[in-house]
Amino acid sequence: AADIPCSAYRSSWGNPRIEWKFQKGSSLVLFYYAGELTEPYKNRVQFSPTTIHINTVTRQDTGKYICEVVGDGSQIAKSEVNLIVQGAPAPEPRSLLVP
């Protein structure tokens, strides 16, 4: 599991709007917006204003997590976390020598 902090969050901003994006290479996925987690994150991510918690982390989750916070007075804050997931390397196939 992984906890990714949203260091951009400001509790003094009243009721800020929070969006989470995941960037991997040139693709950008908006996975938390309008108060909702999107598929396929819905089942494996817990959201809180200051942190997201990813239950089962795989190598697919390696990338940049961007938290964007928009306050009532249109203040904007942004924080980024690079997550690198190192999975166990797959065993190499052995060639079997048949006598």
mmCIF file of N, CA and C in Angstrom:
data_model
loop_
_atom_site.group_PDB
_atom_site.id
_atom_site.type_symbol
_atom_site.label_atom_id
_atom_site.label_comp_id
_atom_site.label_asym_id
_atom_site.label_seq_id
_atom_site.Cartn_x
_atom_site.Cartn_y
_atom_site.Cartn_z
ATOM 1 N N ALA A 1 0.841 -1.201 0.000
ATOM 2 C CA ALA A 1 0.000 0.000 0.000
ATOM 3 C C ALA A 1 0.869 1.242 0.000
ATOM 4 N N ALA A 2 0.310 2.359 -0.433
ATOM 5 C CA ALA A 2 1.069 3.607 -0.470
ATOM 6 C C ALA A 2 0.191 4.755 -0.008
ATOM 7 N N ASP A 3 0.780 5.660 0.767
ATOM 8 C CA ASP A 3 0.103 6.895 1.163
ATOM 9 C C ASP A 3 0.769 8.043 0.441
ATOM 10 N N ILE A 4 -0.017 8.823 -0.265
ATOM 11 C CA ILE A 4 0.536 9.947 -1.019
ATOM 12 C C ILE A 4 -0.038 11.233 -0.450
ATOM 13 N N PRO A 5 0.811 12.089 0.115
ATOM 14 C CA PRO A 5 0.316 13.302 0.770
ATOM 15 C C PRO A 5 -0.047 14.391 -0.234
ATOM 16 N N CYS A 6 -1.067 15.172 0.119
ATOM 17 C CA CYS A 6 -1.395 16.360 -0.667
ATOM 18 C C CYS A 6 -0.883 17.556 0.135
ATOM 19 N N SER A 7 0.377 17.929 -0.095
ATOM 20 C CA SER A 7 0.945 19.002 0.726
ATOM 21 C C SER A 7 0.404 20.368 0.318
ATOM 22 N N ALA A 8 -0.372 20.418 -0.774
ATOM 23 C CA ALA A 8 -0.961 21.686 -1.201
ATOM 24 C C ALA A 8 -2.205 22.045 -0.389
ATOM 25 N N TYR A 9 -2.747 21.066 0.344
ATOM 26 C CA TYR A 9 -4.006 21.302 1.055
ATOM 27 C C TYR A 9 -3.859 22.384 2.121
ATOM 28 N N ARG A 10 -4.806 23.329 2.130
ATOM 29 C CA ARG A 10 -4.819 24.387 3.147
ATOM 30 C C ARG A 10 -6.158 24.361 3.860
ATOM 31 N N SER A 11 -6.145 24.021 5.138
ATOM 32 C CA SER A 11 -7.418 23.951 5.856
ATOM 33 C C SER A 11 -8.020 25.339 6.035
ATOM 34 N N SER A 12 -7.194 26.383 5.922
ATOM 35 C CA SER A 12 -7.694 27.749 6.125
ATOM 36 C C SER A 12 -8.513 28.247 4.933
ATOM 37 N N TRP A 13 -8.546 27.465 3.858
ATOM 38 C CA TRP A 13 -9.261 27.906 2.659
ATOM 39 C C TRP A 13 -10.751 27.588 2.688
ATOM 40 N N GLY A 14 -11.293 27.319 3.849
ATOM 41 C CA GLY A 14 -12.718 27.022 3.911
ATOM 42 C C GLY A 14 -12.981 25.650 3.352
ATOM 43 N N ASN A 15 -13.656 25.587 2.225
ATOM 44 C CA ASN A 15 -14.003 24.288 1.668
ATOM 45 C C ASN A 15 -13.357 24.132 0.293
ATOM 46 N N PRO A 16 -12.041 23.878 0.263
ATOM 47 C CA PRO A 16 -11.360 23.857 -1.027
ATOM 48 C C PRO A 16 -11.772 22.667 -1.885
ATOM 49 N N ARG A 17 -11.684 22.850 -3.182
ATOM 50 C CA ARG A 17 -11.963 21.770 -4.127
ATOM 51 C C ARG A 17 -10.637 21.067 -4.410
ATOM 52 N N ILE A 18 -10.641 19.764 -4.324
ATOM 53 C CA ILE A 18 -9.402 19.006 -4.491
ATOM 54 C C ILE A 18 -9.529 18.101 -5.709
ATOM 55 N N GLU A 19 -8.496 18.106 -6.540
ATOM 56 C CA GLU A 19 -8.445 17.188 -7.669
ATOM 57 C C GLU A 19 -7.118 16.444 -7.636
ATOM 58 N N TRP A 20 -7.184 15.181 -7.977
ATOM 59 C CA TRP A 20 -5.963 14.383 -8.075
ATOM 60 C C TRP A 20 -5.787 13.919 -9.510
ATOM 61 N N LYS A 21 -4.565 14.046 -10.015
ATOM 62 C CA LYS A 21 -4.257 13.558 -11.357
ATOM 63 C C LYS A 21 -3.070 12.614 -11.270
ATOM 64 N N PHE A 22 -3.039 11.671 -12.200
ATOM 65 C CA PHE A 22 -1.936 10.727 -12.271
ATOM 66 C C PHE A 22 -1.307 10.859 -13.643
ATOM 67 N N GLN A 23 -0.012 11.151 -13.656
ATOM 68 C CA GLN A 23 0.669 11.339 -14.931
ATOM 69 C C GLN A 23 1.711 10.256 -15.119
ATOM 70 N N LYS A 24 1.625 9.623 -16.273
ATOM 71 C CA LYS A 24 2.597 8.576 -16.611
ATOM 72 C C LYS A 24 2.985 8.801 -18.056
ATOM 73 N N GLY A 25 4.229 9.212 -18.279
ATOM 74 C CA GLY A 25 4.627 9.554 -19.641
ATOM 75 C C GLY A 25 3.796 10.722 -20.115
ATOM 76 N N SER A 26 3.160 10.566 -21.263
ATOM 77 C CA SER A 26 2.375 11.683 -21.791
ATOM 78 C C SER A 26 0.899 11.561 -21.449
ATOM 79 N N SER A 27 0.516 10.491 -20.731
ATOM 80 C CA SER A 27 -0.914 10.356 -20.412
ATOM 81 C C SER A 27 -1.199 10.933 -19.033
ATOM 82 N N LEU A 28 -2.345 11.581 -18.921
ATOM 83 C CA LEU A 28 -2.753 12.208 -17.666
ATOM 84 C C LEU A 28 -4.158 11.718 -17.341
ATOM 85 N N VAL A 29 -4.318 11.138 -16.164
ATOM 86 C CA VAL A 29 -5.625 10.620 -15.757
ATOM 87 C C VAL A 29 -6.126 11.449 -14.581
ATOM 88 N N LEU A 30 -7.341 11.954 -14.696
ATOM 89 C CA LEU A 30 -7.960 12.677 -13.581
ATOM 90 C C LEU A 30 -8.714 11.623 -12.775
ATOM 91 N N PHE A 31 -8.214 11.281 -11.587
ATOM 92 C CA PHE A 31 -8.878 10.163 -10.899
ATOM 93 C C PHE A 31 -9.625 10.563 -9.642
ATOM 94 N N TYR A 32 -9.527 11.820 -9.228
ATOM 95 C CA TYR A 32 -10.413 12.277 -8.154
ATOM 96 C C TYR A 32 -10.828 13.701 -8.485
ATOM 97 N N TYR A 33 -12.107 13.897 -8.751
ATOM 98 C CA TYR A 33 -12.598 15.250 -8.979
ATOM 99 C C TYR A 33 -14.081 15.304 -8.673
ATOM 100 N N ALA A 34 -14.575 16.499 -8.421
ATOM 101 C CA ALA A 34 -15.978 16.691 -8.050
ATOM 102 C C ALA A 34 -16.366 15.782 -6.878
ATOM 103 N N GLY A 35 -15.417 15.563 -5.973
ATOM 104 C CA GLY A 35 -15.716 14.758 -4.788
ATOM 105 C C GLY A 35 -15.868 13.276 -5.034
ATOM 106 N N GLU A 36 -15.406 12.803 -6.189
ATOM 107 C CA GLU A 36 -15.598 11.390 -6.534
ATOM 108 C C GLU A 36 -14.299 10.774 -7.026
ATOM 109 N N LEU A 37 -14.073 9.517 -6.651
ATOM 110 C CA LEU A 37 -12.992 8.746 -7.265
ATOM 111 C C LEU A 37 -13.532 8.135 -8.543
ATOM 112 N N THR A 38 -12.720 8.103 -9.586
ATOM 113 C CA THR A 38 -13.168 7.515 -10.844
ATOM 114 C C THR A 38 -12.753 6.043 -10.895
ATOM 115 N N GLU A 39 -13.350 5.316 -11.813
ATOM 116 C CA GLU A 39 -12.902 3.944 -12.070
ATOM 117 C C GLU A 39 -11.521 4.046 -12.700
ATOM 118 N N PRO A 40 -10.642 3.126 -12.558
ATOM 119 C CA PRO A 40 -10.703 1.937 -11.718
ATOM 120 C C PRO A 40 -10.166 2.183 -10.313
ATOM 121 N N TYR A 41 -10.035 3.446 -9.930
ATOM 122 C CA TYR A 41 -9.437 3.761 -8.628
ATOM 123 C C TYR A 41 -10.427 3.602 -7.474
ATOM 124 N N LYS A 42 -11.721 3.691 -7.826
ATOM 125 C CA LYS A 42 -12.771 3.705 -6.813
ATOM 126 C C LYS A 42 -12.614 2.577 -5.793
ATOM 127 N N ASN A 43 -12.253 1.387 -6.263
ATOM 128 C CA ASN A 43 -12.234 0.230 -5.371
ATOM 129 C C ASN A 43 -10.957 0.101 -4.557
ATOM 130 N N ARG A 44 -9.900 0.837 -4.937
ATOM 131 C CA ARG A 44 -8.651 0.591 -4.229
ATOM 132 C C ARG A 44 -7.966 1.834 -3.676
ATOM 133 N N VAL A 45 -8.673 2.965 -3.703
ATOM 134 C CA VAL A 45 -8.089 4.193 -3.158
ATOM 135 C C VAL A 45 -9.019 4.776 -2.088
ATOM 136 N N GLN A 46 -8.436 5.145 -0.950
ATOM 137 C CA GLN A 46 -9.198 5.895 0.054
ATOM 138 C C GLN A 46 -8.734 7.342 -0.015
ATOM 139 N N PHE A 47 -9.704 8.242 -0.036
ATOM 140 C CA PHE A 47 -9.398 9.666 -0.153
ATOM 141 C C PHE A 47 -9.578 10.364 1.186
ATOM 142 N N SER A 48 -8.645 11.222 1.534
ATOM 143 C CA SER A 48 -8.884 12.206 2.589
ATOM 144 C C SER A 48 -8.285 13.507 2.070
ATOM 145 N N PRO A 49 -8.680 14.661 2.619
ATOM 146 C CA PRO A 49 -8.194 15.926 2.056
ATOM 147 C C PRO A 49 -6.668 16.036 2.039
ATOM 148 N N THR A 50 -6.006 15.379 2.985
ATOM 149 C CA THR A 50 -4.555 15.551 3.082
ATOM 150 C C THR A 50 -3.750 14.408 2.468
ATOM 151 N N THR A 51 -4.404 13.282 2.203
ATOM 152 C CA THR A 51 -3.674 12.087 1.750
ATOM 153 C C THR A 51 -4.586 11.204 0.911
ATOM 154 N N ILE A 52 -4.007 10.531 -0.085
ATOM 155 C CA ILE A 52 -4.740 9.397 -0.667
ATOM 156 C C ILE A 52 -3.985 8.134 -0.286
ATOM 157 N N HIS A 53 -4.745 7.084 -0.061
ATOM 158 C CA HIS A 53 -4.173 5.801 0.340
ATOM 159 C C HIS A 53 -4.518 4.786 -0.745
ATOM 160 N N ILE A 54 -3.505 4.232 -1.381
ATOM 161 C CA ILE A 54 -3.731 3.227 -2.427
ATOM 162 C C ILE A 54 -3.511 1.857 -1.797
ATOM 163 N N ASN A 55 -4.557 1.022 -1.858
ATOM 164 C CA ASN A 55 -4.485 -0.278 -1.187
ATOM 165 C C ASN A 55 -3.453 -1.205 -1.807
ATOM 166 N N THR A 56 -3.681 -1.589 -3.041
ATOM 167 C CA THR A 56 -2.790 -2.550 -3.673
ATOM 168 C C THR A 56 -1.987 -1.817 -4.726
ATOM 169 N N VAL A 57 -0.704 -1.680 -4.479
ATOM 170 C CA VAL A 57 0.130 -0.921 -5.407
ATOM 171 C C VAL A 57 0.837 -1.894 -6.336
ATOM 172 N N THR A 58 0.778 -1.613 -7.632
ATOM 173 C CA THR A 58 1.514 -2.437 -8.588
ATOM 174 C C THR A 58 2.472 -1.538 -9.355
ATOM 175 N N ARG A 59 3.301 -2.157 -10.189
ATOM 176 C CA ARG A 59 4.246 -1.349 -10.960
ATOM 177 C C ARG A 59 3.534 -0.371 -11.899
ATOM 178 N N GLN A 60 2.268 -0.692 -12.228
ATOM 179 C CA GLN A 60 1.480 0.210 -13.073
ATOM 180 C C GLN A 60 1.250 1.554 -12.393
ATOM 181 N N ASP A 61 1.383 1.592 -11.068
ATOM 182 C CA ASP A 61 1.103 2.819 -10.326
ATOM 183 C C ASP A 61 2.312 3.754 -10.261
ATOM 184 N N THR A 62 3.431 3.319 -10.831
ATOM 185 C CA THR A 62 4.607 4.184 -10.876
ATOM 186 C C THR A 62 4.298 5.383 -11.757
ATOM 187 N N GLY A 63 4.549 6.579 -11.238
ATOM 188 C CA GLY A 63 4.274 7.785 -12.012
ATOM 189 C C GLY A 63 4.174 8.977 -11.084
ATOM 190 N N LYS A 64 3.650 10.060 -11.631
ATOM 191 C CA LYS A 64 3.560 11.301 -10.859
ATOM 192 C C LYS A 64 2.123 11.550 -10.433
ATOM 193 N N TYR A 65 1.945 11.780 -9.142
ATOM 194 C CA TYR A 65 0.619 12.068 -8.586
ATOM 195 C C TYR A 65 0.547 13.552 -8.291
ATOM 196 N N ILE A 66 -0.423 14.226 -8.890
ATOM 197 C CA ILE A 66 -0.533 15.676 -8.767
ATOM 198 C C ILE A 66 -1.814 16.018 -8.027
ATOM 199 N N CYS A 67 -1.655 16.748 -6.940
ATOM 200 C CA CYS A 67 -2.799 17.177 -6.151
ATOM 201 C C CYS A 67 -2.997 18.670 -6.398
ATOM 202 N N GLU A 68 -4.208 19.043 -6.804
ATOM 203 C CA GLU A 68 -4.494 20.450 -7.073
ATOM 204 C C GLU A 68 -5.630 20.894 -6.161
ATOM 205 N N VAL A 69 -5.407 21.978 -5.458
ATOM 206 C CA VAL A 69 -6.391 22.464 -4.493
ATOM 207 C C VAL A 69 -6.819 23.865 -4.904
ATOM 208 N N VAL A 70 -8.136 24.053 -5.032
ATOM 209 C CA VAL A 70 -8.666 25.366 -5.438
ATOM 210 C C VAL A 70 -9.528 25.905 -4.306
ATOM 211 N N GLY A 71 -9.173 27.078 -3.801
ATOM 212 C CA GLY A 71 -9.909 27.668 -2.689
ATOM 213 C C GLY A 71 -11.096 28.481 -3.156
ATOM 214 N N ASP A 72 -11.905 28.933 -2.186
ATOM 215 C CA ASP A 72 -13.105 29.721 -2.494
ATOM 216 C C ASP A 72 -12.758 31.002 -3.246
ATOM 217 N N GLY A 73 -11.649 31.624 -2.871
ATOM 218 C CA GLY A 73 -11.270 32.870 -3.535
ATOM 219 C C GLY A 73 -10.397 32.626 -4.737
ATOM 220 N N SER A 74 -10.598 31.526 -5.418
ATOM 221 C CA SER A 74 -9.823 31.045 -6.568
ATOM 222 C C SER A 74 -8.316 31.011 -6.342
ATOM 223 N N GLN A 75 -7.900 30.810 -5.083
ATOM 224 C CA GLN A 75 -6.493 30.519 -4.865
ATOM 225 C C GLN A 75 -6.245 29.101 -5.404
ATOM 226 N N ILE A 76 -5.044 28.871 -5.914
ATOM 227 C CA ILE A 76 -4.716 27.534 -6.395
ATOM 228 C C ILE A 76 -3.386 27.098 -5.796
ATOM 229 N N ALA A 77 -3.337 25.900 -5.285
ATOM 230 C CA ALA A 77 -2.080 25.326 -4.823
ATOM 231 C C ALA A 77 -1.943 23.946 -5.453
ATOM 232 N N LYS A 78 -0.718 23.534 -5.652
ATOM 233 C CA LYS A 78 -0.473 22.285 -6.356
ATOM 234 C C LYS A 78 0.709 21.585 -5.704
ATOM 235 N N SER A 79 0.623 20.281 -5.542
ATOM 236 C CA SER A 79 1.799 19.543 -5.078
ATOM 237 C C SER A 79 1.917 18.266 -5.897
ATOM 238 N N GLU A 80 3.130 17.785 -6.018
ATOM 239 C CA GLU A 80 3.382 16.593 -6.826
ATOM 240 C C GLU A 80 4.209 15.599 -6.030
ATOM 241 N N VAL A 81 3.915 14.329 -6.246
ATOM 242 C CA VAL A 81 4.707 13.269 -5.633
ATOM 243 C C VAL A 81 5.025 12.253 -6.717
ATOM 244 N N ASN A 82 6.299 11.901 -6.838
ATOM 245 C CA ASN A 82 6.678 10.824 -7.756
ATOM 246 C C ASN A 82 6.692 9.521 -6.990
ATOM 247 N N LEU A 83 5.911 8.563 -7.474
ATOM 248 C CA LEU A 83 5.861 7.257 -6.824
ATOM 249 C C LEU A 83 6.580 6.258 -7.722
ATOM 250 N N ILE A 84 7.518 5.534 -7.132
ATOM 251 C CA ILE A 84 8.202 4.493 -7.891
ATOM 252 C C ILE A 84 7.932 3.179 -7.190
ATOM 253 N N VAL A 85 7.277 2.274 -7.899
ATOM 254 C CA VAL A 85 6.946 0.977 -7.314
ATOM 255 C C VAL A 85 7.919 -0.039 -7.883
ATOM 256 N N GLN A 86 8.672 -0.674 -7.009
ATOM 257 C CA GLN A 86 9.595 -1.689 -7.470
ATOM 258 C C GLN A 86 9.033 -3.049 -7.118
ATOM 259 N N GLY A 87 8.508 -3.710 -8.117
ATOM 260 C CA GLY A 87 7.944 -5.030 -7.880
ATOM 261 C C GLY A 87 9.073 -6.050 -7.856
ATOM 262 N N ALA A 88 8.772 -7.223 -7.362
ATOM 263 C CA ALA A 88 9.762 -8.293 -7.402
ATOM 264 C C ALA A 88 9.976 -8.673 -8.862
ATOM 265 N N PRO A 89 11.219 -8.816 -9.270
ATOM 266 C CA PRO A 89 11.444 -9.183 -10.678
ATOM 267 C C PRO A 89 10.890 -10.569 -10.967
ATOM 268 N N ALA A 90 10.339 -10.730 -12.134
ATOM 269 C CA ALA A 90 9.786 -12.034 -12.505
ATOM 270 C C ALA A 90 10.940 -13.021 -12.671
ATOM 271 N N PRO A 91 10.727 -14.252 -12.254
ATOM 272 C CA PRO A 91 11.806 -15.235 -12.422
ATOM 273 C C PRO A 91 12.089 -15.473 -13.891
ATOM 274 N N GLU A 92 13.355 -15.622 -14.226
ATOM 275 C CA GLU A 92 13.692 -15.832 -15.634
ATOM 276 C C GLU A 92 13.407 -17.278 -16.002
ATOM 277 N N PRO A 93 12.872 -17.449 -17.217
ATOM 278 C CA PRO A 93 12.593 -18.848 -17.624
ATOM 279 C C PRO A 93 13.904 -19.611 -17.761
ATOM 280 N N ARG A 94 13.940 -20.831 -17.245
ATOM 281 C CA ARG A 94 15.141 -21.647 -17.380
ATOM 282 C C ARG A 94 14.941 -22.605 -18.533
ATOM 283 N N SER A 95 15.987 -22.794 -19.290
ATOM 284 C CA SER A 95 15.835 -23.775 -20.360
ATOM 285 C C SER A 95 16.083 -25.157 -19.762
ATOM 286 N N LEU A 96 15.224 -26.065 -20.074
ATOM 287 C CA LEU A 96 15.344 -27.413 -19.519
ATOM 288 C C LEU A 96 16.149 -28.270 -20.472
ATOM 289 N N LEU A 97 17.158 -28.890 -19.965
ATOM 290 C CA LEU A 97 17.945 -29.781 -20.796
ATOM 291 C C LEU A 97 17.386 -31.186 -20.674
ATOM 292 N N VAL A 98 16.928 -31.703 -21.771
ATOM 293 C CA VAL A 98 16.350 -33.052 -21.742
ATOM 294 C C VAL A 98 17.440 -34.029 -22.149
ATOM 295 N N PRO A 99 17.750 -34.971 -21.286
ATOM 296 C CA PRO A 99 18.844 -35.909 -21.645
ATOM 297 C C PRO A 99 18.448 -36.816 -22.823
#
